[in-house]
XYZ file of C-alpha atoms in Angstrom:
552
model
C 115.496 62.689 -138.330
C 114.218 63.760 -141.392
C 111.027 65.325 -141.866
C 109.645 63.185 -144.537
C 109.301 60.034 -141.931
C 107.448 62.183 -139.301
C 103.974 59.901 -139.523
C 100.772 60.433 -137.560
C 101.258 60.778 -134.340
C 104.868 60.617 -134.642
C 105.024 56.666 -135.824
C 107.865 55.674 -138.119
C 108.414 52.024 -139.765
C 111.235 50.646 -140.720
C 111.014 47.437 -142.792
C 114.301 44.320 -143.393
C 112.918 42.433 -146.543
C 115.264 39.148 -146.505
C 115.776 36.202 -148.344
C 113.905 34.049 -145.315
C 112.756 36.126 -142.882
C 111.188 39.786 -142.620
C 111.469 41.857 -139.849
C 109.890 45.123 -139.269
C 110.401 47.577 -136.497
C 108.058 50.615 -135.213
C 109.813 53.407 -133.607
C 107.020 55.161 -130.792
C 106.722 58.645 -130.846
C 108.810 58.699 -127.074
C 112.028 57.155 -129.053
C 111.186 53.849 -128.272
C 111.734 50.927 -130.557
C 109.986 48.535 -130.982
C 110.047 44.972 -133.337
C 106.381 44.221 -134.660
C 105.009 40.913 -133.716
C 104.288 37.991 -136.300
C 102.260 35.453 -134.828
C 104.378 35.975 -131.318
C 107.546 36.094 -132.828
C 109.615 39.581 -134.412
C 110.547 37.076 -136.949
C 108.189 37.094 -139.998
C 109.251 33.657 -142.743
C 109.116 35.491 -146.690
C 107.890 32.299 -147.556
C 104.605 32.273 -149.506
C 102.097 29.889 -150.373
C 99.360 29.258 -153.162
C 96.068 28.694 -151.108
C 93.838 25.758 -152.867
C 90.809 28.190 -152.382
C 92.613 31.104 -154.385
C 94.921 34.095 -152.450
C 97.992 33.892 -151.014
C 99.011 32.359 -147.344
C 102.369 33.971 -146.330
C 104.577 34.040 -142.985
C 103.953 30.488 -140.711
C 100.684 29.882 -142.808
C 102.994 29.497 -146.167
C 105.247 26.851 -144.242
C 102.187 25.230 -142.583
C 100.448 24.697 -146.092
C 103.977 23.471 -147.511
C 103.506 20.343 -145.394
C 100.609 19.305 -147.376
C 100.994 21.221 -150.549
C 105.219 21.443 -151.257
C 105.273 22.231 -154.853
C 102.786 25.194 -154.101
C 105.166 27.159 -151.832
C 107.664 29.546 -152.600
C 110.503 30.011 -149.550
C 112.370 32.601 -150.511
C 111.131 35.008 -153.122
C 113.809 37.387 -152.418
C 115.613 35.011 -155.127
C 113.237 35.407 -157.729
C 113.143 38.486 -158.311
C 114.736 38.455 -161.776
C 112.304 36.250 -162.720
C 109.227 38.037 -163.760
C 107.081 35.066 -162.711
C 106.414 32.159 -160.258
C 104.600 29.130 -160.592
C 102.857 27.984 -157.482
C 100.938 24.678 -158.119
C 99.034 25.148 -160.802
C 99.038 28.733 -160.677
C 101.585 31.413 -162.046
C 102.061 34.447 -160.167
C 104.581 37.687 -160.414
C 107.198 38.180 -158.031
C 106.030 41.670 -157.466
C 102.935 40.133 -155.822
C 104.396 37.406 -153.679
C 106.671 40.525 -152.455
C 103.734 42.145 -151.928
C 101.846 40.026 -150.179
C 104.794 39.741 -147.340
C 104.599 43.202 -147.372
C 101.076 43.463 -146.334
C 101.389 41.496 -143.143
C 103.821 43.929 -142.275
C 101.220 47.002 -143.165
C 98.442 45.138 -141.421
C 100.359 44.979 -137.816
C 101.727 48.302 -138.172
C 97.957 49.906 -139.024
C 97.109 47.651 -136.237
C 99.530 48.844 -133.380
C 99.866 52.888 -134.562
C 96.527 53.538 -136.514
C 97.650 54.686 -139.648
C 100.146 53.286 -142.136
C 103.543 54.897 -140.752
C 106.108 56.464 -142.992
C 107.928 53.823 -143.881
C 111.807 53.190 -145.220
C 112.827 49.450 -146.996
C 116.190 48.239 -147.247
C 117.673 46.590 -150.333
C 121.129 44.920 -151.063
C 123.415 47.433 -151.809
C 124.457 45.571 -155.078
C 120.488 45.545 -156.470
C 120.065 47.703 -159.631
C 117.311 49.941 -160.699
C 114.685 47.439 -161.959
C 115.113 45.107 -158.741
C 115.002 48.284 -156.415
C 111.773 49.732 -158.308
C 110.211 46.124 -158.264
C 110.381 46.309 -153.961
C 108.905 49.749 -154.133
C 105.881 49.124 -156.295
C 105.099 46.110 -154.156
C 105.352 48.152 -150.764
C 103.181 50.594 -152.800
C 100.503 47.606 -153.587
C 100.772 46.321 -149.619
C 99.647 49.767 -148.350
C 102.344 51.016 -147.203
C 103.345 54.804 -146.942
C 106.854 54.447 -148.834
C 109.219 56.925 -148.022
C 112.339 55.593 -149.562
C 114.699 52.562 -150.214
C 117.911 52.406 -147.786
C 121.042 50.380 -148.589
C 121.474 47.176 -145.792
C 125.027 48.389 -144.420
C 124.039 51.648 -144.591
C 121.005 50.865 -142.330
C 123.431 48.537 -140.140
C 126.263 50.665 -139.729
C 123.582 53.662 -138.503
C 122.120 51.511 -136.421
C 125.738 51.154 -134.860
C 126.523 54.483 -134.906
C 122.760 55.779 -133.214
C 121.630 53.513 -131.193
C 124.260 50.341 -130.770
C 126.699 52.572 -128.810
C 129.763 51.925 -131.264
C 132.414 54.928 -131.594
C 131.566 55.787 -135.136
C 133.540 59.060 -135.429
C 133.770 61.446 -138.551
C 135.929 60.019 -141.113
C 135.603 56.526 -139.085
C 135.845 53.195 -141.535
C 134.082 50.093 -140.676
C 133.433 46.458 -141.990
C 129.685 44.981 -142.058
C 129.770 41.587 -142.598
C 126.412 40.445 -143.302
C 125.781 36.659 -143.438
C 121.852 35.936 -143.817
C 120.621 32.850 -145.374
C 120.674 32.850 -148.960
C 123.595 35.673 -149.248
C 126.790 37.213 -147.909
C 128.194 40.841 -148.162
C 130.927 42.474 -147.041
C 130.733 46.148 -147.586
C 133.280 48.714 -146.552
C 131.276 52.432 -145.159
C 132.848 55.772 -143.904
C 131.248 57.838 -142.297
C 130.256 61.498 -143.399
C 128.117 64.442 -142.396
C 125.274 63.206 -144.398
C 125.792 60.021 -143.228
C 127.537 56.956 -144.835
C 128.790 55.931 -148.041
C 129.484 52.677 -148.995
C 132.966 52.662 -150.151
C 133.002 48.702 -151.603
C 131.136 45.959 -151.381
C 131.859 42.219 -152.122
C 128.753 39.691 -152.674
C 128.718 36.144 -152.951
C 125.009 35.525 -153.833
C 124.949 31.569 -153.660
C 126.558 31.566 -149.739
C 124.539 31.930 -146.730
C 122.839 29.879 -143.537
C 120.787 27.517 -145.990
C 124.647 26.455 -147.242
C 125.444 25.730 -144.156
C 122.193 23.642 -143.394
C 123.067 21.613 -146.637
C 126.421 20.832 -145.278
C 124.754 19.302 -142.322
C 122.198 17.318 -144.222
C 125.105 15.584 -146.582
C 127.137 14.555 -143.699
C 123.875 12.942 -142.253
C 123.557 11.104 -145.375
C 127.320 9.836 -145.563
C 125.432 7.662 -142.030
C 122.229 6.916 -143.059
C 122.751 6.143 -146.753
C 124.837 3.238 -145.787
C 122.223 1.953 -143.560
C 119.227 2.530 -146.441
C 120.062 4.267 -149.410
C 116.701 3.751 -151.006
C 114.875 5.106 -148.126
C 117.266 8.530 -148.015
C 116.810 8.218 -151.649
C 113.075 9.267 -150.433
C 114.149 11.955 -148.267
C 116.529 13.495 -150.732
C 114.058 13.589 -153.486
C 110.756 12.647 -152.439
C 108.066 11.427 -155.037
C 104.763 11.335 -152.774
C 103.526 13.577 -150.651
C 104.421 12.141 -147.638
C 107.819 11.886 -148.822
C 107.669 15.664 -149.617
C 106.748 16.590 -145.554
C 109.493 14.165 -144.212
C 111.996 16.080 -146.256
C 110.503 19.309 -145.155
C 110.572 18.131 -141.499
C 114.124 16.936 -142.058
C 115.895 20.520 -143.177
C 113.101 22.806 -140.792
C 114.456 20.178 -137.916
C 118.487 21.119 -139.648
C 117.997 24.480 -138.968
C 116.607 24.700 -135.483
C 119.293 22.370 -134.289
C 121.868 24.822 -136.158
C 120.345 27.562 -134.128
C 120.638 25.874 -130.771
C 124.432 24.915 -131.232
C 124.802 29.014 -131.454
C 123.972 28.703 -127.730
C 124.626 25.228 -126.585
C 127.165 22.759 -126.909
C 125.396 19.753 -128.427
C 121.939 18.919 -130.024
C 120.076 15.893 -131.328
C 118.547 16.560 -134.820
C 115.593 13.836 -135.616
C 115.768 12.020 -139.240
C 112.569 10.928 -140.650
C 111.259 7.682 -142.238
C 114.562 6.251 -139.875
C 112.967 6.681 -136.818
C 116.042 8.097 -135.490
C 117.770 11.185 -134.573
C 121.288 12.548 -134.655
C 123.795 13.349 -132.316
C 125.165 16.738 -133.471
C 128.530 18.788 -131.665
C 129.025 22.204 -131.960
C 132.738 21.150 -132.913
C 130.997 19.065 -135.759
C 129.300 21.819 -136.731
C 132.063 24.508 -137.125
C 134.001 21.554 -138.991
C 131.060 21.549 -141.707
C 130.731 25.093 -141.745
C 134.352 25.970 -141.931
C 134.962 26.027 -145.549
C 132.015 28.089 -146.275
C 132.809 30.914 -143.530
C 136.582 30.986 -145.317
C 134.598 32.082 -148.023
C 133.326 35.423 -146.561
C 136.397 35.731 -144.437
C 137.936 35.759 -147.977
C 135.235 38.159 -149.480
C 135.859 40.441 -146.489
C 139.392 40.932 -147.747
C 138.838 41.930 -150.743
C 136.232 44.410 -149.805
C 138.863 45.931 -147.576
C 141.655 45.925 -150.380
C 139.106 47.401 -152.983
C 138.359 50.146 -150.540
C 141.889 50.887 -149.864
C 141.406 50.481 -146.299
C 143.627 48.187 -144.052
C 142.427 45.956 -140.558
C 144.016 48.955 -138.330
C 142.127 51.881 -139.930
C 138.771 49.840 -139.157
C 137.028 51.637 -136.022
C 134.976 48.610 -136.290
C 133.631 45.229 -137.181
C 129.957 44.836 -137.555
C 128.202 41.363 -137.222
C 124.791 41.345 -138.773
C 121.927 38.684 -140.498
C 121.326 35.275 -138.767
C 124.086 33.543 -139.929
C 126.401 36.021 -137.917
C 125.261 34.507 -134.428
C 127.502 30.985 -134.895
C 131.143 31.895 -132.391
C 133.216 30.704 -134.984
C 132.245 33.656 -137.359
C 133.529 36.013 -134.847
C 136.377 34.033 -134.446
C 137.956 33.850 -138.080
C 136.945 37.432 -138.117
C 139.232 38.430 -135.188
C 142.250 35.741 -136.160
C 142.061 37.536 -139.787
C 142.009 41.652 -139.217
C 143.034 41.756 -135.557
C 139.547 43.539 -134.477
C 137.259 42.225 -131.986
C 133.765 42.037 -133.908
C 130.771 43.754 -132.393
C 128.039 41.058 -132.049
C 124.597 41.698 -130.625
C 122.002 39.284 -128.899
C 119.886 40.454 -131.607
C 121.683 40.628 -135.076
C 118.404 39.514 -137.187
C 116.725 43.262 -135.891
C 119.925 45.316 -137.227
C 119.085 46.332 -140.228
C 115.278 47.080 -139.784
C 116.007 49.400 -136.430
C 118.957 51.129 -138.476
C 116.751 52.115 -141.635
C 114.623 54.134 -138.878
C 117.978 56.694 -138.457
C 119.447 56.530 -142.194
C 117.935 59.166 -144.914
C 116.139 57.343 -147.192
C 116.534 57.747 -150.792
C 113.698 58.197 -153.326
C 112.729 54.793 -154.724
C 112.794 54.731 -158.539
C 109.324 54.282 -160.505
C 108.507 50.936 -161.700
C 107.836 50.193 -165.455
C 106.658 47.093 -166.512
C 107.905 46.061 -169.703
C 105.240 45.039 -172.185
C 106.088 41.509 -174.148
C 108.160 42.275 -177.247
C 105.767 42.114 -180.489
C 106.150 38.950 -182.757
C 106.672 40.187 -186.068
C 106.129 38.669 -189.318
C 108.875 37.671 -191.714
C 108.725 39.572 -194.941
C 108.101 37.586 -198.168
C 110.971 36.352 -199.858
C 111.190 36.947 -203.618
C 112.101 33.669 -205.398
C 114.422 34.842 -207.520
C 116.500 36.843 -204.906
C 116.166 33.711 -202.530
C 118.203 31.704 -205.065
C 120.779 34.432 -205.662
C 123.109 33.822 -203.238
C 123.458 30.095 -204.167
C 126.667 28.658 -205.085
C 126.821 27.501 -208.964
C 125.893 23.905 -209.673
C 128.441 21.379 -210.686
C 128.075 20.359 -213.509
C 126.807 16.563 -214.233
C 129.619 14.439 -215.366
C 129.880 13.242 -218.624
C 127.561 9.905 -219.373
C 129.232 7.367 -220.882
C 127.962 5.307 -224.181
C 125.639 2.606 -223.441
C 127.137 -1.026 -223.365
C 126.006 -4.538 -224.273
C 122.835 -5.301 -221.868
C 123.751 -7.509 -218.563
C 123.434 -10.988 -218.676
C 120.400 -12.597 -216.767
C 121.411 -14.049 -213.350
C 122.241 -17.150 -213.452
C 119.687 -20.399 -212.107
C 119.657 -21.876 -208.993
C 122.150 -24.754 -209.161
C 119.338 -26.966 -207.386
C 116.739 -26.131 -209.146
C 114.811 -28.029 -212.305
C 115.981 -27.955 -216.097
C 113.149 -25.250 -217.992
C 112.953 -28.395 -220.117
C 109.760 -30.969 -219.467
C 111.874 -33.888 -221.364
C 115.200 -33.341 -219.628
C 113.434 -32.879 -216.270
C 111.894 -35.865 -216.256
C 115.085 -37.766 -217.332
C 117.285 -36.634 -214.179
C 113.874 -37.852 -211.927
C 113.792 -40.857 -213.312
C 117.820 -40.978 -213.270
C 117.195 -40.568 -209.465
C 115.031 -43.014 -208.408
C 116.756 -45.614 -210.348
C 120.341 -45.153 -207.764
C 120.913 -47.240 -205.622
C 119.916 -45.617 -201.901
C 123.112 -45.623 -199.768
C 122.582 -47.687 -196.043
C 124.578 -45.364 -194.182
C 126.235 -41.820 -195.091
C 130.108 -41.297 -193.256
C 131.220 -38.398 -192.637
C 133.574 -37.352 -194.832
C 133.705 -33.612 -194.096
C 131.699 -30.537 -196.074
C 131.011 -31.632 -199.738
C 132.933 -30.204 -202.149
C 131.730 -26.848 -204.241
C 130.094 -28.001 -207.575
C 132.423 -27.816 -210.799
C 131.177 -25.321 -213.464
C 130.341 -28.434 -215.597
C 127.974 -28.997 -212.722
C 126.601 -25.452 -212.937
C 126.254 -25.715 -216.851
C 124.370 -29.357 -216.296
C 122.305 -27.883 -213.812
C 121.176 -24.890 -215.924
C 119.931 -26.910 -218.543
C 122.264 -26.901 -221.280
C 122.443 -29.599 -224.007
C 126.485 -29.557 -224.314
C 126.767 -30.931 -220.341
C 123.228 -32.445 -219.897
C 125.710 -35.845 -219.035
C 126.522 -33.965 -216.105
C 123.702 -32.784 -214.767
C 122.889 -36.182 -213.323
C 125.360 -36.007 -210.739
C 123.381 -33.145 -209.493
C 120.793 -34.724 -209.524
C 122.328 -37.603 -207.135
C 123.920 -34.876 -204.645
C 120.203 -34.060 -204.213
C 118.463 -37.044 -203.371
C 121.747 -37.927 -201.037
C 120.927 -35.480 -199.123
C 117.237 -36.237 -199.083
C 118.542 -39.565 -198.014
C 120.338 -38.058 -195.160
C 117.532 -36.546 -193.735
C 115.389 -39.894 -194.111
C 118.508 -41.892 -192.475
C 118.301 -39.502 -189.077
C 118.009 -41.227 -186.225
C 114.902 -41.489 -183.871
C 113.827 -38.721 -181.052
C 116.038 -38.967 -177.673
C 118.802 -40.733 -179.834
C 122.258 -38.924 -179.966
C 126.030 -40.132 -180.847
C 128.766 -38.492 -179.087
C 130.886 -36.347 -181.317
C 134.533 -38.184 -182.706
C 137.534 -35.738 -183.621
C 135.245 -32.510 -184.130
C 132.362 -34.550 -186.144
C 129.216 -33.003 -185.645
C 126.693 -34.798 -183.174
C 123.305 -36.054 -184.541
C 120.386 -34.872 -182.505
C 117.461 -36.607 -183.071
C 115.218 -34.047 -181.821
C 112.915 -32.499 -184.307
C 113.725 -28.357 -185.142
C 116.890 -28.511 -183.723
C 120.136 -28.382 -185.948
C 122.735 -30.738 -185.735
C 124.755 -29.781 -181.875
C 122.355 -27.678 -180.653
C 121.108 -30.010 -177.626
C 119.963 -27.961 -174.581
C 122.665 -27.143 -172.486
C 125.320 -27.021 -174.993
C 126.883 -24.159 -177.288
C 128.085 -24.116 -180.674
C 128.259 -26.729 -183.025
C 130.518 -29.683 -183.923
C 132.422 -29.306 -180.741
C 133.419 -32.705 -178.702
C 131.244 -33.605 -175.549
C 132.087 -35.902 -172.936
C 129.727 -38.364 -171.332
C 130.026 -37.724 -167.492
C 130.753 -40.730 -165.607
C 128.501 -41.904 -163.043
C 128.429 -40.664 -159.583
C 129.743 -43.089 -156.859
C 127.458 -43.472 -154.487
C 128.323 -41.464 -151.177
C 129.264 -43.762 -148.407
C 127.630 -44.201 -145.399
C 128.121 -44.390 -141.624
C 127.511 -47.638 -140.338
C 125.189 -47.603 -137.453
C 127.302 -49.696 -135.380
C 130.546 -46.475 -136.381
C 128.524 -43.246 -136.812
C 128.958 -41.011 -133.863
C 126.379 -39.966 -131.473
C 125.737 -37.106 -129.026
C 126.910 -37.908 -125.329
C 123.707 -38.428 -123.615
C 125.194 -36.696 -120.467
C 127.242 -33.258 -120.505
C 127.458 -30.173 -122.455
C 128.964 -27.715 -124.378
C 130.267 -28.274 -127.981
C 130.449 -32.001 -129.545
C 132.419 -33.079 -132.645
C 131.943 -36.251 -134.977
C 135.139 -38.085 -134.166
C 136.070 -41.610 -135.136
């Protein structure tokens, strides 16, 4: 054991920062190891909470408060750390605090059961970089804690192996950690040396976990209930009040405890809200959902192994850590694929955070934050240079002579003669016709002749003709005089147009019909439906029972 974690009085901390959970465990001065306790349980939830009266709420609190206030909680900030910031509610926070503020109810209980903040170690995923690895140390730093150094997760599982979990580690000796939590999956190859173990290759898959496994469950309960209400699972799915909002968060917290329990039972019953129901679920059914997300890590396994260089029979062991490791059928595949029994433990959650206690930490890096990068002014652009990159002009085109000016349009062919004289001759040329008594239909009326246009523009040479106009236009007026009365129509002959007497309406368009100068039929009148005579219509037997029919 290294100096550097000997603590007052001989405490030492070790500390598993997940994506869902935290666990922390406090090795006694004796030997003994111990998990700290969390409200009861060794099991502390990373999720974190905006409080309405300022601070953060974190562990149970955080999911408590996320009934009421959903938007204002943050589950699993172990995802965000790339992000620089959260928003919770109305409020933006950094990442570094939320981290930190998990942290501290791990400093509290450990000042709390030893004293004095304990030496302690914090594991990281062996993939994290420099920033994300300095951004876990300066929020340890802020919680209180006495940071002694970052230690990689298999690392810190396969010691734990080696020390205290009774597995033949041997110098030289290869295993596999396969690490299934609930928002990631690694597979990471370690040999071990005389200063301990090095990671030989690792293989990640960032966006597989537990909470993939709970989603996989939740769609197959909607493939049911959808078909029974798919506006109300509509609601559960994506909520817009906030009672909507806790159903859905009682819906996947209810998920994942009946996921537990089929680790250790054979069947469960998982409740849906807003249905009133709840949900028969196998452990068969589960492993069925489940199964195409564990060939996924089988598959990332694999390739760990053939990146290392190291086949199933040179493994001296298998090693089943995070949550999502306790489900039988993860052993399984593991087994059917490399030939090795795994090495599961009643406890795999506790792995990691008892194995940092016997792994030498490494010093965690220092943690810069980057200042915003400066706006900077554009320089001024000199017009002339702005303009001397521009493509030459075209050049106009020529313009050609000016021609004769247009000729005015021409004059309505309806409209009055500019002459006072010749307009009163075609009026009085009107009124003195003979008014037709009735107007057949003898088609559309045939365009006017250009004498007609000339006659109708006023000119002297065809003023003969411009009468005619004149007579086309109070035929028509005549027309419109002749119409019949409201409520009178005449039924279309041979595509004619009907005559509606109604007033605003064109010629066809009655109510009910379409188009215009199309053929209608009058509709015969309805027989009138016969009737039963008394002394023939059939009555119900008075005596008896069962079905009757109306026969004759």
């Amino acid at each position: 054991m290294p100096l550097s974690l000997v603590g007052v009085g001989g405490f030492r901390l070790g500390v598993d920062f997940g994506t869902s959970h935290t666990v922390a465990v406090l090795r006694w001065p004796d030997g003994r190891a111990r998990p700290l306790l969390f409200d009861g349980s060794p099991v502390l939830p990373s999720a974190v909470s905006a409080a309405p009266a300022g601070g953060l709420l974190t562990g149970r609190d955080a999911l408590y408060a996320a009934r009421f206030r959903p938007e204002a909680v943050e589950l699993h900030p172990k995802r965000c750390v790339d992000d620089g910031t959260v928003l919770l509610g109305d409020a933006e926070f950094a990442v570094v605090d939320l981290v930190a503020a998990v942290l501290r109810r791990v400093a509290d209980e450990g000042v709390r059961v030893s004293g004095a903040p304990p030496p302690t170690v914090v594991t990281c995923p062996v993939s994290w970089g420099t920033a994300r690895r300095a951004l876990v140390a300066e929020a340890a730093r802020r919680a209180g804690l006495d940071l002694a150094g970052l230690v990689t997760e298999p690392v810190a599982a396969a010691s734990y192996f080696a020390e205290a979990g009774g597995e033949r580690l041997g110098p030289a000796a290869a295993a596999l950690v396969y690490d299934l939590g609930a928002g990631t999956f690694d597979a990471s190859v370690v040999r071990r040396s005389p200063e301990g173990f090095t990671v030989l290759a690792v293989e990640g898959l960032p966006d597989t976990g537990g909470l993939d496994i709970d989603a996989a469950v939740v769609d197959a309960l909607g493939e049911v209930y959808a078909s029974r209400d798919q506006a109300r699972w509509h609601r559960l799915l994506r909520p817009a009040t906030a009672s909507d909002a806790r159903d859905r968060w009682l819906l996947w917290t209810d998920v994942r405890t009946g996921k537990e329990m089929l680790s250790r039972t054979a069947t469960t019953a998982v409740p849906v809200p807003l249905f009133d129901d709840a949900a028969a679920l196998g452990r068969e059914e589960l492993e069925r959902l489940a199964r195409p997300i564990l060939d996924r890590t089988i598959r990332a396994a694999r390739a760990a192994l053939d990146a290392a260089s190291v086949k199933p029979a040179e493994l001296a062991g298998i090693l089943l850590v995070g949550g999502g490791s306790r489900m039988p059928l993860a052993a399984s595949l593991l087994h059917r694929a490399f030939g090795v029994a795994p090495t599961a433990l009643e406890q795999p959650e506790l792995v990691v955070a008892e194995g940092a206690l016997y792994a030498t930490p490494n010093p965690a890096p220092p943690y810069v934050v980057l200042p915003p990068a400066p706006v900077q002014d554009r320089p001024a652009v000199d017009p002339a240079r702005a303009t001397a990159t521009l493509p030459t002009a075209i050049p106009p085109a020529a313009t050609p002579p000016p021609g004769p000016a247009p000729a005015p349009p021409p004059v309505d062919r309806m409209s009055a003669p500019d002459d006072p004289a010749t307009a009163a001759a075609h009026t009085a040329t009107a009124l003195a016709e003979p008014k037709p008594t009735s107007a057949p239909d003898a088609g559309p009326s045939p365009s006017p002749s250009p004498a007609d246009d000339a006659a109708a523009e006023g000119h002297p040479a065809t003023a003969g003709a411009g009468t005619k106009a004149a007579s086309v236009k109070a035929e028509l007026a005549t027309e419109r005089e002749q119409a019949p009365a409201p409520h009178e129509e005449a039924a279309t002959v041979d595509g004619a147009a009907a005559v509606d007497g109604r007033e605003g309406m064109r010629p066809g368009a009655r109510s009910g019909r379409r188009g215009r100068g199309r053929t209608y039929k009058m509709r015969p009148k309805r027989r009138p439906r016969r009737r039963w005579p008394s002394s023939r219509r059939p009555r119900k037997p008075k005596t008896g029972a069962g079905i009757w029919s109306r026969s004759r």
